[in-house]
Amino acid sequence: MKKSCAALAVALVLASCGSRTAPGGAKQMVIGVSLLNLSSEFIVMLNRAMEDKARQLGVRLIVNDAQRSAERQVQQVESFIAQRVDAIILNPCEVEASSPAVDKALAAGIPIVNVNSETRSTPTAFVGSRDEESARLAMDYIARRLNGRGNVVMMHGFMGQAAQLKRDQGAREVLAKYPGLKLLAEQTAEWDRAKAIALMENWLQSHGAAIHAVFAQNDEMAMGAVLALEQARRKDKVIVAGVDAIADALRAVRDGRLDATVFQDAAGQGAGAVETAVKILKKEPYEKQLYLPFQLVTRENVSQYLK
Amino acid sequence: MAFPSSPRWTGQAGLILALVALGGALSLATPNFLTVPNLINLVRQISINGILAVGVTLVLLTGGVDLSLGSLVALSGVAAAHLAQAPGAVAFPALLGMATGAACGALSGLVVTRGGVAPFVVTLGMMTVARGLALVLSGGRPVSNLNPQFTRLGGGDVAGIPLPVLVLAAVAVIAHVFLRHLRFGRYIYAVGGNEKAARASGVDVHGVKLFAYTLCGALAGLAGVVLAARITTGQPNAGVGYELDAIAAAVIGGASLAGGAGGIGGTVLGALLMGVINNGLDLLNVSSYYQQIVKGLIIVGAVWLDRGKEK
């Protein structure tokens, strides 16, 4: 029994070291991809765009899911290096903790492209968006709707994550610009819709009619706030804005339940990352830093974004 | 076979004292705690954890544990959500959700009893498998566009009482009656209290354990259905960590991790205590960093007070 198990294991390992020759005989480029977390809708869209572009360019992707663990991400990159991939695309978990992955890739002479989030270490290239911008757009929208005066509450993502830090920064820049805007309360709902519902319910108890607007750092939490407000029959008096433009949020904007969200071009980022990696490998000119703009989505323009 | 003693109202007294003390302190600290709307929010907020805690109490009583609850919540939610996209569908999605949970629970129970593998390991495996299945079933994206009759289960109310609370109440009452007044309920205590003696007395130990895991899974499925209705979407990454909150509620309520002790009343009180802490800390706008610390200290304190009274 043990011998046949061992034989099976060896056979599987050998089989997985597949041929790297593309049709036509030329050696196919292999890019290792380490993603932050495939149970996030945004990252799923990012991945899909990468795979589409890879198929288009005839490049092979090895996609790993770091499941939010920077440690696992570093291990995955080490594994890519050992497999001698041609390039690596990194969707970093954390600014500091994912930096060793970048360092190791560069030390091994393998080009590495960061997508969507930054690391402290500088990669060969970066394709993404400036998260502060997304928060600035949402908060500016709230400020305009409130005519520069009013009380805002802010729902944070996981404390310490790059997206949370940047969006917090962007939001505070706008708050500083408008002295009539007051940050009444802020708390983390950990990017989670259910936690956001409970948080909004509790805030309504503490502050009630004093809340004029809610800025949630992502759409899941914004939807939670909307649900709680609708249940308390206060949604018509409170403005809610989120970030991400997930399908649920776009529908909610169209139906007038959510006031605004911010579209992050997942498709553009994913495709851009693969394109940049291929350009680097083909020694063609590439942009070291490619920033795709965020776009504010409100009822006026939501039809552009709905599929 | 003597019915193993479990401290009833004397043991619960410490917990009730802790609840009253905490509630009292909060109502002094903020006028927003002891209001009808807030208290309604509070019980609604503990409903899902409460349902999970009742289920896990059954498993804990047999001397086992179930770490897969959070993943079952997600999987059942996703499964139910798929059916709940059809207009008017309520019963089928709910039943499918519970059946999904029950099936996973039964599978865990089978491996624990027939396979002889430790419950910690089995349910840890089920935790990851069920999570993976939830992601596969949903393609990593939330399953949305649920019909309003279904979502009413999570957001609606009857005579001012939120539906999730009614579900929890029904589950708790049925479970309590089952454990205390039916012979099978006594078997559960017997198996957890002294498995060898129970087997020697002719109790079908494997059958009892299998039943406990299956029922726990079914209740996790129900919790998943209620959650999906509440957040109006079936989310594959819902419920992370829910099993720990459920076990904490049960243990605070007097359930022993070694089995044989505990009850539904205590579990519900435990869930209530945890809910009061979360609600209170939010009302007082305590920073989330400190919330974690305070929560841990109060939980340990409540259990300490409770156990101290027993001696």
Coordinates of C-alpha atoms in Angstrom, one line a residue:
Chain A
M1 CA 0.0 0.0 0.0
K2 CA 2.8 2.4 1.0
K3 CA 4.8 1.7 -2.2
S4 CA 1.9 2.4 -4.5
C5 CA 1.1 5.6 -2.6
A6 CA 4.7 6.8 -3.1
A7 CA 4.6 5.9 -6.8
L8 CA 1.3 7.8 -7.2
A9 CA 2.8 10.8 -5.4
V10 CA 5.9 10.8 -7.6
A11 CA 3.8 10.4 -10.8
L12 CA 1.6 13.4 -9.7
V13 CA 4.6 15.5 -9.1
L14 CA 6.2 14.7 -12.4
A15 CA 2.9 15.2 -14.2
S16 CA 2.5 18.7 -12.7
C17 CA 5.8 19.8 -14.1
G18 CA 4.1 20.3 -17.4
S19 CA 5.7 21.2 -20.6
R20 CA 6.3 24.9 -20.9
T21 CA 6.3 24.9 -24.7
A22 CA 3.6 27.0 -26.3
P23 CA 2.1 25.9 -29.6
G24 CA 4.5 26.8 -32.3
G25 CA 7.5 25.6 -30.3
A26 CA 8.5 28.9 -28.6
K27 CA 9.0 28.8 -24.9
Q28 CA 5.8 30.1 -23.2
M29 CA 6.3 32.8 -20.6
V30 CA 5.2 31.8 -17.1
I31 CA 4.1 34.3 -14.6
G32 CA 3.5 33.5 -10.9
V33 CA 0.7 35.5 -9.3
S34 CA 0.1 35.8 -5.6
L35 CA -3.3 37.3 -4.7
L36 CA -4.3 38.9 -1.5
N37 CA -7.6 37.0 -1.0
L38 CA -9.8 35.2 -3.6
S39 CA -12.8 35.4 -1.4
S40 CA -13.0 39.1 -2.1
E41 CA -15.2 40.0 -5.0
F42 CA -12.8 42.7 -6.2
I43 CA -9.8 40.4 -6.2
V44 CA -11.9 37.8 -8.1
M45 CA -12.5 40.5 -10.8
L46 CA -8.8 41.3 -10.8
N47 CA -7.9 37.7 -11.3
R48 CA -10.4 37.2 -14.1
A49 CA -9.0 40.2 -16.0
M50 CA -5.4 38.9 -15.5
E51 CA -6.4 35.5 -16.9
D52 CA -8.2 37.0 -19.9
K53 CA -5.2 39.1 -20.7
A54 CA -2.8 36.2 -20.2
R55 CA -4.8 34.1 -22.6
Q56 CA -4.8 36.9 -25.1
L57 CA -1.0 37.3 -24.9
G58 CA -0.3 33.5 -24.8
V59 CA 1.2 33.7 -21.4
R60 CA 0.8 31.1 -18.6
L61 CA -0.3 32.1 -15.1
I62 CA 0.2 30.2 -11.9
V63 CA -2.3 31.8 -9.5
N64 CA -1.9 31.4 -5.8
D65 CA -4.3 32.7 -3.1
A66 CA -2.5 34.1 -0.1
Q67 CA -5.7 34.1 1.9
R68 CA -4.8 37.4 3.6
S69 CA -1.6 36.0 5.1
A70 CA 1.5 37.9 4.3
E71 CA 3.6 35.0 5.5
R72 CA 1.9 32.7 3.1
Q73 CA 2.5 35.2 0.4
V74 CA 6.2 35.3 1.0
Q75 CA 6.2 31.5 0.9
Q76 CA 4.4 31.5 -2.4
V77 CA 6.8 33.9 -4.0
E78 CA 9.7 31.8 -2.7
S79 CA 8.1 28.9 -4.4
F80 CA 7.8 30.8 -7.7
I81 CA 11.5 31.7 -7.4
A82 CA 12.3 28.0 -6.9
Q83 CA 10.2 27.1 -9.9
R84 CA 12.2 29.7 -12.0
V85 CA 9.1 31.5 -13.3
D86 CA 9.8 34.3 -15.7
A87 CA 8.0 37.0 -13.8
I88 CA 5.9 37.5 -10.7
I89 CA 2.8 39.6 -10.2
L90 CA 2.2 40.4 -6.5
N91 CA -1.1 41.6 -5.1
P92 CA 0.3 42.5 -1.7
C93 CA -1.4 41.6 1.6
E94 CA 0.5 44.2 3.7
V95 CA 2.8 47.2 3.0
E96 CA 5.5 46.0 5.4
A97 CA 5.0 42.3 5.8
S98 CA 4.8 41.5 2.1
S99 CA 8.0 43.5 1.3
P100 CA 10.3 40.5 1.8
A101 CA 8.5 38.9 -1.2
V102 CA 9.5 41.8 -3.4
D103 CA 13.1 41.8 -2.1
K104 CA 13.5 38.1 -2.7
A105 CA 12.2 38.2 -6.2
L106 CA 14.5 41.1 -7.1
A107 CA 17.5 39.4 -5.5
A108 CA 16.8 36.3 -7.6
G109 CA 16.7 38.5 -10.7
I110 CA 13.0 37.9 -11.4
P111 CA 11.0 41.0 -12.4
I112 CA 8.1 41.6 -10.0
V113 CA 5.0 43.8 -10.6
N114 CA 2.9 45.0 -7.7
V115 CA -0.8 45.3 -8.5
N116 CA -3.5 47.2 -6.6
S117 CA -1.6 47.7 -3.3
E118 CA 1.9 48.9 -2.4
T119 CA 4.7 47.5 -0.5
R120 CA 7.5 49.4 1.2
S121 CA 10.0 47.7 -1.1
T122 CA 10.0 49.1 -4.6
P123 CA 9.1 46.5 -7.2
T124 CA 10.1 46.5 -10.9
A125 CA 6.7 48.1 -11.7
F126 CA 3.5 49.1 -10.0
V127 CA 0.0 49.0 -11.5
G128 CA -2.9 50.3 -9.4
S129 CA -4.9 53.1 -8.1
R130 CA -4.3 55.6 -5.3
D131 CA -6.6 54.4 -2.6
E132 CA -6.6 57.9 -1.0
E133 CA -8.2 59.2 -4.1
S134 CA -11.2 56.8 -3.7
A135 CA -11.9 58.1 -0.2
R136 CA -11.4 61.7 -1.3
L137 CA -14.0 61.3 -4.1
A138 CA -16.6 59.7 -1.7
M139 CA -16.0 62.3 1.1
D140 CA -16.1 65.2 -1.4
Y141 CA -19.4 63.9 -2.6
I142 CA -20.7 63.8 0.9
A143 CA -19.4 67.3 1.6
R144 CA -21.1 68.7 -1.5
R145 CA -24.4 67.0 -0.7
L146 CA -24.2 68.4 2.9
N147 CA -23.2 71.8 1.6
G148 CA -20.0 71.7 3.7
R149 CA -21.8 71.4 7.0
G150 CA -22.9 68.3 8.9
N151 CA -22.0 65.2 11.0
V152 CA -20.3 62.3 9.4
V153 CA -19.6 58.8 10.7
M154 CA -16.9 56.6 9.2
M155 CA -16.7 52.8 9.0
H156 CA -13.2 51.5 8.7
G157 CA -11.9 48.3 7.1
F158 CA -9.5 46.0 8.9
M159 CA -7.3 48.3 10.9
G160 CA -3.8 48.4 9.6
Q161 CA -4.5 47.1 6.1
A162 CA -3.1 49.3 3.3
A163 CA -6.5 50.0 1.9
Q164 CA -7.9 51.1 5.3
L165 CA -4.9 53.3 6.0
K166 CA -5.0 55.0 2.6
R167 CA -8.8 55.5 2.6
D168 CA -8.7 56.9 6.1
Q169 CA -6.0 59.3 5.0
G170 CA -8.0 60.5 2.0
A171 CA -11.2 60.9 4.1
R172 CA -9.4 63.0 6.7
E173 CA -7.9 65.3 4.0
V174 CA -11.4 66.2 2.9
L175 CA -12.6 66.6 6.5
A176 CA -9.8 69.0 7.1
K177 CA -10.8 71.0 4.0
Y178 CA -14.3 71.5 5.3
P179 CA -14.4 72.9 8.8
G180 CA -18.2 72.6 8.9
L181 CA -17.9 68.8 8.6
K182 CA -17.6 67.0 11.9
L183 CA -16.5 63.4 12.3
L184 CA -19.0 62.2 14.9
A185 CA -17.8 58.7 15.3
E186 CA -15.6 56.1 13.7
Q187 CA -15.2 52.4 14.2
T188 CA -14.1 49.3 12.3
A189 CA -16.6 47.0 10.8
E190 CA -13.8 44.9 9.3
W191 CA -15.0 45.2 5.6
D192 CA -18.0 43.0 6.7
R193 CA -21.7 43.7 5.9
A194 CA -23.1 41.9 9.0
K195 CA -20.8 43.8 11.4
A196 CA -21.7 47.1 9.6
I197 CA -25.4 46.4 10.2
A198 CA -24.9 46.0 13.9
L199 CA -22.5 49.0 14.1
M200 CA -25.0 51.3 12.3
E201 CA -27.8 50.1 14.6
N202 CA -25.8 50.9 17.6
W203 CA -24.7 54.3 16.2
L204 CA -28.4 55.1 15.6
Q205 CA -29.0 54.5 19.2
S206 CA -26.2 56.6 20.4
H207 CA -26.5 59.5 17.9
G208 CA -29.8 59.1 16.3
A209 CA -30.8 62.2 14.2
A210 CA -27.4 63.7 14.6
I211 CA -25.9 61.5 11.9
H212 CA -26.1 63.2 8.5
A213 CA -23.9 61.0 6.4
V214 CA -22.0 57.7 6.5
F215 CA -18.7 57.0 4.7
A216 CA -17.9 53.3 4.6
Q217 CA -14.5 52.4 3.4
N218 CA -15.9 49.6 1.2
D219 CA -19.3 48.7 -0.3
E220 CA -20.0 45.7 1.8
M221 CA -20.0 48.0 4.9
A222 CA -21.9 50.7 3.0
M223 CA -24.6 48.1 2.2
G224 CA -24.8 47.1 5.8
A225 CA -25.3 50.8 6.8
V226 CA -28.0 51.1 4.2
L227 CA -29.8 48.0 5.5
A228 CA -29.8 49.2 9.1
L229 CA -30.9 52.7 8.1
E230 CA -33.8 51.3 6.0
Q231 CA -34.9 49.1 8.8
A232 CA -34.9 52.1 11.2
R233 CA -36.7 54.1 8.5
R234 CA -34.0 56.8 8.5
K235 CA -32.4 56.2 5.1
D236 CA -34.0 59.2 3.6
K237 CA -32.3 61.5 6.1
V238 CA -28.8 60.0 5.9
I239 CA -26.4 60.0 2.9
V240 CA -24.3 56.8 2.5
A241 CA -21.2 56.5 0.3
G242 CA -19.0 53.5 -0.2
V243 CA -16.0 52.3 -2.3
D244 CA -15.5 49.5 -4.8
A245 CA -18.6 49.5 -7.0
I246 CA -19.5 45.9 -6.5
A247 CA -22.5 44.6 -8.3
D248 CA -24.8 44.9 -5.2
A249 CA -23.7 48.5 -4.7
L250 CA -24.3 49.5 -8.3
R251 CA -27.8 48.0 -8.2
A252 CA -28.4 49.9 -4.9
V253 CA -27.2 53.1 -6.5
R254 CA -29.5 52.6 -9.4
D255 CA -32.5 51.9 -7.1
G256 CA -31.7 55.0 -5.0
R257 CA -30.8 53.1 -1.9
L258 CA -27.1 53.9 -1.9
D259 CA -26.1 57.4 -2.7
A260 CA -22.6 56.9 -4.2
T261 CA -19.8 54.5 -4.6
V262 CA -16.4 54.7 -6.2
F263 CA -15.4 52.5 -9.1
Q264 CA -12.1 50.8 -8.9
D265 CA -11.0 49.5 -12.3
A266 CA -10.2 45.9 -11.4
A267 CA -10.2 44.9 -15.0
G268 CA -7.8 47.7 -15.9
Q269 CA -5.5 46.9 -13.1
G270 CA -5.4 43.2 -13.8
A271 CA -4.9 43.5 -17.5
G272 CA -2.3 46.3 -17.0
A273 CA -0.3 44.2 -14.6
V274 CA 0.0 41.3 -17.0
E275 CA 0.8 43.6 -19.9
T276 CA 3.5 45.4 -17.9
A277 CA 5.0 42.1 -16.9
V278 CA 5.1 40.9 -20.5
K279 CA 6.6 44.2 -21.7
I280 CA 9.4 43.9 -19.1
L281 CA 10.1 40.3 -20.2
K282 CA 10.2 41.4 -23.9
K283 CA 12.5 44.2 -22.9
E284 CA 10.0 46.7 -24.3
P285 CA 9.5 50.1 -22.7
Y286 CA 7.0 50.1 -19.8
E287 CA 5.7 52.5 -17.2
K288 CA 7.3 52.0 -13.8
Q289 CA 4.1 53.3 -12.1
L290 CA 0.8 53.0 -13.8
Y291 CA -2.1 54.7 -11.9
L292 CA -5.6 54.1 -13.0
P293 CA -8.1 56.7 -11.9
F294 CA -11.0 56.0 -9.6
Q295 CA -14.5 57.1 -10.8
L296 CA -17.3 58.4 -8.6
V297 CA -20.5 56.5 -9.4
T298 CA -23.9 58.1 -8.6
R299 CA -27.4 57.7 -9.9
E300 CA -26.5 60.0 -12.8
N301 CA -23.8 57.7 -14.3
V302 CA -24.5 54.3 -12.8
S303 CA -25.9 52.9 -16.0
Q304 CA -22.4 53.0 -17.5
Y305 CA -21.1 50.6 -14.9
L306 CA -24.0 48.2 -14.7
K307 CA -23.5 45.1 -16.9
Chain B
M1 CA -28.2 5.3 35.8
A2 CA -28.3 8.4 37.8
F3 CA -29.1 11.6 35.9
P4 CA -25.8 13.6 36.1
S5 CA -26.4 16.8 38.1
S6 CA -25.9 20.1 36.3
P7 CA -26.2 23.3 38.3
R8 CA -29.4 25.0 37.3
W9 CA -30.6 28.2 38.7
T10 CA -28.0 28.3 41.4
G11 CA -25.2 28.1 38.9
Q12 CA -27.0 30.5 36.6
A13 CA -27.3 33.0 39.4
G14 CA -23.7 34.2 39.0
L15 CA -24.3 34.8 35.3
I16 CA -27.6 36.6 35.9
L17 CA -25.8 38.7 38.5
A18 CA -23.1 39.6 36.0
L19 CA -25.7 40.5 33.4
V20 CA -27.6 42.7 35.7
A21 CA -24.5 44.4 37.0
L22 CA -23.2 45.0 33.5
G23 CA -26.6 46.2 32.3
G24 CA -26.9 48.5 35.3
A25 CA -23.5 50.0 34.7
L26 CA -24.2 50.6 31.0
S27 CA -27.6 52.2 31.7
L28 CA -25.8 54.6 34.1
A29 CA -23.0 55.3 31.6
T30 CA -25.3 56.1 28.7
P31 CA -29.0 56.9 28.4
N32 CA -29.2 55.0 25.1
F33 CA -28.8 51.5 26.5
L34 CA -32.0 50.9 28.5
T35 CA -34.4 51.9 25.7
V36 CA -36.8 49.6 24.0
P37 CA -35.3 50.2 20.5
N38 CA -31.8 49.4 21.8
L39 CA -32.9 46.3 23.7
I40 CA -34.7 45.1 20.6
N41 CA -31.5 45.7 18.5
L42 CA -29.6 43.8 21.2
V43 CA -31.6 40.7 21.1
R44 CA -31.7 40.8 17.3
Q45 CA -27.9 41.1 17.2
I46 CA -27.4 38.0 19.3
S47 CA -29.9 35.9 17.4
I48 CA -27.5 34.3 15.0
N49 CA -24.9 33.6 17.6
G50 CA -27.6 32.3 19.9
I51 CA -28.8 29.8 17.4
L52 CA -25.3 28.6 16.8
A53 CA -24.6 28.4 20.5
V54 CA -27.7 26.3 21.1
G55 CA -26.5 23.9 18.5
V56 CA -22.9 23.7 19.7
T57 CA -24.2 23.1 23.3
L58 CA -25.5 19.8 22.2
V59 CA -22.2 18.8 20.8
L60 CA -20.3 20.1 23.8
L61 CA -22.6 18.1 26.0
T62 CA -21.5 14.9 24.4
G63 CA -17.9 15.8 25.1
G64 CA -17.2 16.9 21.5
V65 CA -16.7 20.3 19.8
D66 CA -17.6 21.7 16.4
L67 CA -15.2 24.2 14.8
S68 CA -16.9 24.2 11.4
L69 CA -19.9 26.3 12.4
G70 CA -18.8 29.5 10.7
S71 CA -18.1 27.8 7.4
L72 CA -21.4 26.0 7.6
V73 CA -23.1 29.3 8.1
A74 CA -21.5 30.6 4.9
L75 CA -22.1 27.4 2.9
S76 CA -25.8 27.2 3.9
G77 CA -26.2 30.9 3.3
V78 CA -24.9 30.5 -0.3
A79 CA -27.0 27.5 -1.0
A80 CA -30.2 29.1 0.3
A81 CA -29.4 32.3 -1.5
H82 CA -29.3 30.5 -4.8
L83 CA -32.8 29.3 -4.3
A84 CA -34.0 32.5 -2.8
Q85 CA -33.3 34.4 -6.0
A86 CA -36.6 32.8 -7.3
P87 CA -39.6 35.1 -6.5
G88 CA -41.6 34.1 -3.5
A89 CA -39.3 31.2 -2.4
V90 CA -38.9 31.0 1.4
A91 CA -39.5 27.5 2.6
F92 CA -37.3 25.8 0.0
P93 CA -34.3 28.0 0.5
A94 CA -34.6 27.7 4.3
L95 CA -35.0 23.9 4.1
L96 CA -32.1 23.6 1.7
G97 CA -29.9 25.7 4.0
M98 CA -30.7 23.5 7.0
A99 CA -30.3 20.3 5.1
T100 CA -26.9 21.5 3.9
G101 CA -25.8 22.2 7.4
A102 CA -27.3 18.9 8.7
A103 CA -25.5 16.9 6.0
C104 CA -22.1 18.4 6.9
G105 CA -22.8 17.9 10.6
A106 CA -23.8 14.3 9.9
L107 CA -20.6 13.8 7.9
S108 CA -18.5 15.2 10.8
G109 CA -20.4 13.0 13.2
L110 CA -19.8 9.9 11.2
V111 CA -16.1 10.5 11.0
V112 CA -16.0 11.2 14.8
T113 CA -18.0 8.0 15.7
R114 CA -17.2 5.4 13.0
G115 CA -13.7 6.8 12.2
G116 CA -12.7 7.4 15.7
V117 CA -11.0 10.7 14.8
A118 CA -10.9 13.5 17.4
P119 CA -13.8 16.0 17.0
F120 CA -11.4 18.9 17.0
V121 CA -9.6 17.5 14.0
V122 CA -12.7 16.4 12.1
T123 CA -14.5 19.6 12.5
L124 CA -11.3 21.6 11.7
G125 CA -11.2 19.7 8.4
M126 CA -14.9 20.3 7.8
M127 CA -14.3 24.0 8.5
T128 CA -11.9 24.3 5.6
V129 CA -13.8 22.0 3.3
A130 CA -17.1 23.7 3.8
R131 CA -15.5 27.1 3.3
G132 CA -14.0 25.9 0.0
L133 CA -17.4 24.5 -1.1
A134 CA -19.0 27.9 -0.3
L135 CA -16.4 29.6 -2.5
V136 CA -16.9 27.1 -5.3
L137 CA -20.7 27.3 -5.2
S138 CA -20.6 31.1 -5.3
G139 CA -17.6 31.6 -7.6
G140 CA -16.1 33.8 -4.9
R141 CA -18.8 36.5 -5.3
P142 CA -21.9 37.2 -3.1
V143 CA -25.2 35.6 -4.3
S144 CA -27.6 38.6 -4.4
N145 CA -31.0 39.6 -5.7
L146 CA -32.9 37.7 -3.0
N147 CA -36.6 37.9 -3.0
P148 CA -38.2 40.2 -0.4
Q149 CA -40.2 37.5 1.3
F150 CA -37.0 35.6 2.1
T151 CA -35.1 38.6 3.3
R152 CA -38.0 39.4 5.6
L153 CA -36.9 36.5 7.6
G154 CA -33.8 38.5 8.6
G155 CA -35.1 42.0 8.6
G156 CA -38.9 41.7 9.4
D157 CA -40.7 41.5 12.6
V158 CA -44.0 40.3 14.2
A159 CA -45.6 42.7 16.6
G160 CA -42.4 44.5 17.0
I161 CA -40.3 41.4 17.8
P162 CA -37.7 40.8 15.1
L163 CA -38.1 37.5 13.3
P164 CA -34.6 36.3 14.0
V165 CA -35.4 36.6 17.7
L166 CA -38.5 34.5 17.3
V167 CA -36.5 31.9 15.5
L168 CA -33.9 31.9 18.3
A169 CA -36.7 31.7 20.9
A170 CA -38.3 28.7 19.1
V171 CA -35.0 26.9 18.8
A172 CA -34.1 27.5 22.4
V173 CA -37.4 26.3 23.8
I174 CA -37.5 23.2 21.6
A175 CA -33.9 22.3 22.5
H176 CA -34.5 22.9 26.2
V177 CA -37.6 20.7 26.3
F178 CA -35.8 18.1 24.3
L179 CA -32.8 18.0 26.6
R180 CA -34.7 18.1 29.9
H181 CA -37.8 16.2 29.3
L182 CA -37.1 13.6 26.7
R183 CA -35.2 10.4 27.3
F184 CA -32.9 11.0 24.4
G185 CA -31.9 14.3 26.0
R186 CA -30.8 12.5 29.1
Y187 CA -28.7 10.1 26.9
I188 CA -26.8 13.2 25.6
Y189 CA -25.9 14.1 29.1
A190 CA -25.0 10.5 29.9
V191 CA -22.7 10.1 27.0
G192 CA -20.8 13.3 27.9
G193 CA -20.7 12.6 31.6
N194 CA -19.4 9.1 31.4
E195 CA -19.2 7.5 28.0
K196 CA -18.2 4.0 29.2
A197 CA -21.0 3.9 31.8
A198 CA -23.5 5.1 29.2
R199 CA -22.4 2.4 26.8
A200 CA -22.5 -0.2 29.5
S201 CA -26.1 0.9 30.3
G202 CA -27.1 0.2 26.8
V203 CA -27.1 3.7 25.4
D204 CA -26.2 3.9 21.6
V205 CA -23.3 6.2 22.1
H206 CA -22.5 6.5 18.5
G207 CA -26.1 7.2 17.6
V208 CA -26.4 9.9 20.2
K209 CA -23.2 11.6 19.1
L210 CA -24.2 11.4 15.4
F211 CA -27.5 13.0 16.3
A212 CA -25.8 15.8 18.2
Y213 CA -23.5 16.7 15.4
T214 CA -26.3 16.5 12.8
L215 CA -28.6 18.7 14.8
C216 CA -25.8 21.2 15.5
G217 CA -25.1 21.3 11.7
A218 CA -28.8 21.8 11.0
L219 CA -28.9 24.7 13.4
A220 CA -25.8 26.2 11.8
G221 CA -27.6 25.9 8.5
L222 CA -30.6 27.7 10.0
A223 CA -28.3 30.4 11.3
G224 CA -26.8 30.7 7.8
V225 CA -30.3 31.1 6.3
V226 CA -31.2 33.8 8.8
L227 CA -27.8 35.6 8.2
A228 CA -28.3 35.5 4.4
A229 CA -31.8 37.0 4.9
R230 CA -30.4 39.7 7.2
I231 CA -27.6 40.8 5.0
T232 CA -29.7 40.1 1.8
T233 CA -27.0 38.1 0.2
G234 CA -25.3 34.7 0.4
Q235 CA -21.7 35.4 1.2
P236 CA -19.1 32.8 0.9
N237 CA -16.8 34.5 3.4
A238 CA -19.5 35.1 6.0
G239 CA -19.3 33.7 9.5
V240 CA -15.6 33.7 10.0
G241 CA -14.9 33.1 13.7
Y242 CA -18.6 32.5 14.5
E243 CA -17.8 29.1 16.0
L244 CA -15.6 30.7 18.7
D245 CA -18.3 33.1 19.7
A246 CA -20.8 30.3 19.8
I247 CA -18.6 28.1 22.0
A248 CA -17.8 31.1 24.2
A249 CA -21.5 31.7 24.7
A250 CA -22.1 28.1 25.6
V251 CA -19.1 27.9 28.0
I252 CA -20.0 31.2 29.7
G253 CA -23.4 29.6 30.1
G254 CA -22.0 26.7 32.0
A255 CA -21.2 24.1 29.3
S256 CA -18.1 22.2 30.1
L257 CA -15.6 21.5 27.3
A258 CA -15.2 18.0 28.8
G259 CA -18.9 17.2 28.3
G260 CA -21.7 16.3 30.5
A261 CA -22.5 19.8 31.9
G262 CA -24.4 22.7 30.5
G263 CA -27.8 23.7 29.4
I264 CA -29.8 25.8 26.9
G265 CA -30.8 28.4 29.5
G266 CA -27.2 29.1 30.4
T267 CA -26.2 29.2 26.8
V268 CA -28.8 31.8 26.0
L269 CA -27.6 33.9 29.0
G270 CA -24.1 33.6 27.7
A271 CA -25.0 34.8 24.3
L272 CA -26.9 37.7 25.9
L273 CA -23.9 38.6 28.0
M274 CA -21.7 38.8 24.9
G275 CA -24.3 40.8 23.1
V276 CA -24.6 43.3 25.9
I277 CA -20.8 43.8 25.9
N278 CA -20.7 44.4 22.1
N279 CA -23.7 46.7 22.1
G280 CA -22.6 48.6 25.2
L281 CA -19.0 49.2 23.9
D282 CA -20.4 50.4 20.6
L283 CA -22.8 52.8 22.4
L284 CA -20.0 54.1 24.5
N285 CA -17.9 54.6 21.3
V286 CA -15.0 52.6 22.7
S287 CA -12.2 52.2 20.2
S288 CA -12.2 48.7 18.6
Y289 CA -8.7 48.0 20.0
Y290 CA -9.9 48.4 23.6
Q291 CA -13.2 46.6 22.7
Q292 CA -11.2 43.4 22.2
I293 CA -9.4 43.7 25.5
V294 CA -12.5 44.6 27.5
K295 CA -14.5 41.8 25.9
G296 CA -12.0 39.2 26.8
L297 CA -11.7 40.4 30.4
I298 CA -15.5 40.6 30.9
I299 CA -15.9 37.1 29.5
V300 CA -13.3 35.6 31.8
G301 CA -14.7 37.6 34.7
A302 CA -18.2 36.4 34.1
V303 CA -17.2 32.8 34.0
W304 CA -15.0 33.2 37.1
L305 CA -17.9 34.7 39.0
D306 CA -20.2 32.0 37.9
R307 CA -17.8 29.1 38.8
G308 CA -17.0 30.8 42.1
K309 CA -20.6 30.7 43.2
E310 CA -20.8 26.9 42.5
K311 CA -18.1 26.2 45.1

